[in-house]
Amino acid sequence: MHHVRALLAGARRSGIDTVPLLQEAQIPPLLLGDDRARVTPAQFARLFRALYRITQDEFLALGQVPSRPGTFAMMCNASLGCRDLGAAMERAAAFYGLFPGGPELALEVVGSEAWFAVRDDFARDEDRFLTECVLAIWHRLSSWLVGRRIPLAHAAFRYAPPPHRGSPTSPRATRSRDRTGRPR
């Protein structure tokens, strides 16, 4: 339930009534109070889409400033046709650097490993949902750009593991934080 509450945090801070969003997603609002409760991927996706529609913000009201719908798609278009994945990721990071309040992203190559860094604190993202979403989305984008799945060797975060770490429903990256706190 942590991720549902985290997803709704920006909307709540923005004064949006979240009950109709939960109802649209077929999630009983009372479940929010039960840490053991679970939602299906379909329910979560419906909630995500409803929130996106109501906020008109690709960051779901969790960023410092909204990211207008279509920004990510345009960044993808700008990155297509680059000579390699590194150039595409650098172009994508530069694209977001054009927007005040956009995520600060960087590609770091050390030896045979590449690190994709999300350097933002996303101050409004107290539950780190946006931070972890950005990381997951960009990992999948990288795989899509090269036409094959890129294995994720590890993930490092500048903050302590969340309370839901290790939960069977938490993302793999939050269950296996072997480098939490590593400066990146």
Coordinates of C-alpha atoms in Angstrom, one line a residue:
M1 CA 0.0 0.0 0.0
H2 CA 3.0 2.2 0.4
H3 CA 3.3 2.8 -3.3
V4 CA -0.4 3.8 -3.6
R5 CA -0.1 6.3 -0.8
A6 CA 3.2 7.6 -2.3
L7 CA 1.6 8.0 -5.7
L8 CA -1.3 10.0 -4.2
A9 CA 1.0 12.3 -2.1
G10 CA 1.4 15.0 -4.7
A11 CA -2.3 15.1 -5.5
R12 CA -3.1 15.5 -1.8
R13 CA -0.6 18.3 -1.4
S14 CA -2.1 20.0 -4.5
G15 CA -5.6 19.8 -2.9
I16 CA -7.0 17.2 -5.2
D17 CA -9.6 14.9 -3.7
T18 CA -8.1 11.5 -4.1
V19 CA -11.3 9.5 -3.2
P20 CA -12.7 9.7 -6.7
L21 CA -9.4 8.7 -8.2
L22 CA -9.3 5.6 -5.9
Q23 CA -12.8 4.8 -6.8
E24 CA -12.1 5.1 -10.6
A25 CA -9.2 2.7 -10.0
Q26 CA -11.5 0.3 -8.1
I27 CA -9.4 0.7 -5.0
P28 CA -11.4 0.9 -1.8
P29 CA -10.2 4.1 0.0
L30 CA -10.1 2.4 3.4
L31 CA -7.3 0.1 2.1
L32 CA -4.9 3.1 2.4
G33 CA -4.8 2.6 6.2
D34 CA -3.8 -1.1 5.9
D35 CA -0.1 -1.6 5.3
R36 CA -0.7 -5.3 4.5
A37 CA -3.3 -4.6 1.8
R38 CA -2.4 -5.1 -1.8
V39 CA -3.7 -3.8 -5.1
T40 CA -3.4 -5.5 -8.5
P41 CA -1.2 -4.2 -11.2
A42 CA -4.4 -3.2 -13.1
Q43 CA -5.7 -1.2 -10.2
F44 CA -2.4 0.6 -9.8
A45 CA -2.2 1.3 -13.5
R46 CA -5.8 2.7 -13.5
L47 CA -4.9 5.0 -10.5
F48 CA -1.7 6.1 -12.3
R49 CA -3.6 7.0 -15.4
A50 CA -6.4 8.8 -13.5
L51 CA -3.8 10.8 -11.6
Y52 CA -1.9 11.7 -14.8
R53 CA -5.2 12.8 -16.4
I54 CA -6.2 15.0 -13.5
T55 CA -2.8 16.6 -12.8
Q56 CA -1.8 17.0 -16.4
D57 CA 1.7 16.4 -15.1
E58 CA 4.1 13.6 -16.1
F59 CA 5.6 13.9 -12.6
L60 CA 2.1 13.4 -11.0
A61 CA 2.5 16.6 -8.9
L62 CA 5.5 15.0 -7.1
G63 CA 8.1 17.3 -8.8
Q64 CA 9.0 20.9 -8.0
V65 CA 7.3 22.0 -11.2
P66 CA 4.9 20.1 -13.5
S67 CA 6.2 18.2 -16.5
R68 CA 3.7 18.8 -19.3
P69 CA 2.2 15.8 -21.0
G70 CA 4.2 14.8 -24.0
T71 CA 7.6 15.9 -22.6
F72 CA 8.8 12.4 -22.2
A73 CA 7.6 11.4 -25.7
M74 CA 9.5 14.4 -27.2
M75 CA 12.6 13.5 -25.3
C76 CA 12.4 9.9 -26.7
N77 CA 12.0 11.3 -30.2
A78 CA 15.1 13.5 -29.7
S79 CA 17.1 10.5 -28.5
L80 CA 16.2 8.2 -31.4
G81 CA 18.9 8.0 -34.1
C82 CA 21.8 8.6 -31.8
R83 CA 24.9 6.6 -32.7
D84 CA 24.8 4.6 -29.5
L85 CA 23.0 4.2 -26.2
G86 CA 25.5 6.5 -24.4
A87 CA 24.8 9.3 -26.9
A88 CA 21.1 8.8 -26.6
M89 CA 21.2 8.9 -22.8
E90 CA 23.3 12.0 -22.8
R91 CA 21.0 13.7 -25.3
A92 CA 18.0 12.7 -23.1
A93 CA 19.6 14.1 -20.0
A94 CA 20.5 17.3 -21.9
F95 CA 16.8 17.6 -23.1
Y96 CA 15.5 17.5 -19.5
G97 CA 18.1 20.0 -18.5
L98 CA 16.3 22.5 -20.7
F99 CA 13.4 22.7 -18.4
P100 CA 13.4 24.5 -15.0
G101 CA 12.6 21.9 -12.4
G102 CA 13.3 19.0 -14.7
P103 CA 15.1 16.0 -13.4
E104 CA 18.9 16.3 -13.2
L105 CA 20.1 13.2 -15.0
A106 CA 23.6 12.0 -15.9
L107 CA 25.2 9.0 -17.5
E108 CA 28.5 8.0 -15.8
V109 CA 30.8 5.4 -17.4
V110 CA 33.4 3.8 -15.2
G111 CA 35.4 1.1 -16.8
S112 CA 32.9 -1.5 -18.2
E113 CA 30.0 -0.3 -16.1
A114 CA 27.6 2.5 -16.9
W115 CA 25.7 4.3 -14.1
F116 CA 22.6 6.3 -14.8
A117 CA 22.3 8.9 -12.1
V118 CA 19.1 10.7 -10.9
R119 CA 20.7 13.5 -9.0
D120 CA 17.5 15.3 -7.9
D121 CA 16.2 15.3 -4.4
F122 CA 12.6 15.8 -5.7
A123 CA 11.8 17.7 -2.5
R124 CA 8.1 17.1 -2.9
D125 CA 8.7 13.4 -3.3
E126 CA 9.0 12.5 0.4
D127 CA 8.3 8.8 -0.3
R128 CA 10.9 8.6 -3.1
F129 CA 8.2 7.3 -5.5
L130 CA 9.1 9.7 -8.3
T131 CA 12.8 9.1 -7.8
E132 CA 12.5 5.3 -8.1
C133 CA 10.0 5.6 -11.0
V134 CA 12.4 7.8 -12.9
L135 CA 15.1 5.2 -12.4
A136 CA 12.9 2.3 -13.5
I137 CA 11.5 4.1 -16.5
W138 CA 15.0 5.1 -17.7
H139 CA 16.2 1.6 -17.3
R140 CA 13.4 0.3 -19.5
L141 CA 13.9 3.2 -22.0
S142 CA 17.6 2.2 -22.3
S143 CA 16.5 -1.4 -23.1
W144 CA 14.0 -0.2 -25.6
L145 CA 16.5 2.0 -27.4
V146 CA 18.9 -0.9 -27.9
G147 CA 16.2 -3.5 -28.6
R148 CA 17.1 -5.9 -25.8
R149 CA 16.8 -6.1 -22.0
I150 CA 19.7 -4.6 -20.2
P151 CA 20.3 -6.4 -16.9
L152 CA 20.2 -4.2 -13.9
A153 CA 23.3 -5.1 -11.8
H154 CA 22.5 -2.9 -8.8
A155 CA 20.9 0.3 -7.7
A156 CA 22.3 2.9 -5.3
F157 CA 20.3 5.5 -3.5
R158 CA 21.4 8.5 -1.3
Y159 CA 18.7 7.8 1.2
A160 CA 18.0 5.0 3.7
P161 CA 16.1 1.9 2.7
P162 CA 12.3 2.5 2.9
P163 CA 10.2 0.8 5.6
H164 CA 8.6 -1.4 2.9
R165 CA 12.0 -2.8 1.7
G166 CA 11.9 -6.5 1.5
S167 CA 8.2 -6.6 1.0
P168 CA 7.2 -9.2 -1.6
T169 CA 5.4 -6.4 -3.5
S170 CA 8.2 -3.9 -3.4
P171 CA 10.3 -3.4 -6.6
R172 CA 13.4 -5.5 -6.8
A173 CA 15.6 -2.4 -6.5
T174 CA 14.2 -1.6 -3.1
R175 CA 14.6 -5.2 -1.9
S176 CA 18.3 -5.4 -2.8
R177 CA 19.9 -2.1 -1.9
D178 CA 23.5 -3.3 -1.6
R179 CA 24.9 0.2 -2.0
T180 CA 22.5 2.4 -0.1
G181 CA 24.1 5.8 0.7
R182 CA 26.8 5.5 -1.9
P183 CA 27.4 9.0 -3.3
R184 CA 26.1 9.2 -6.8

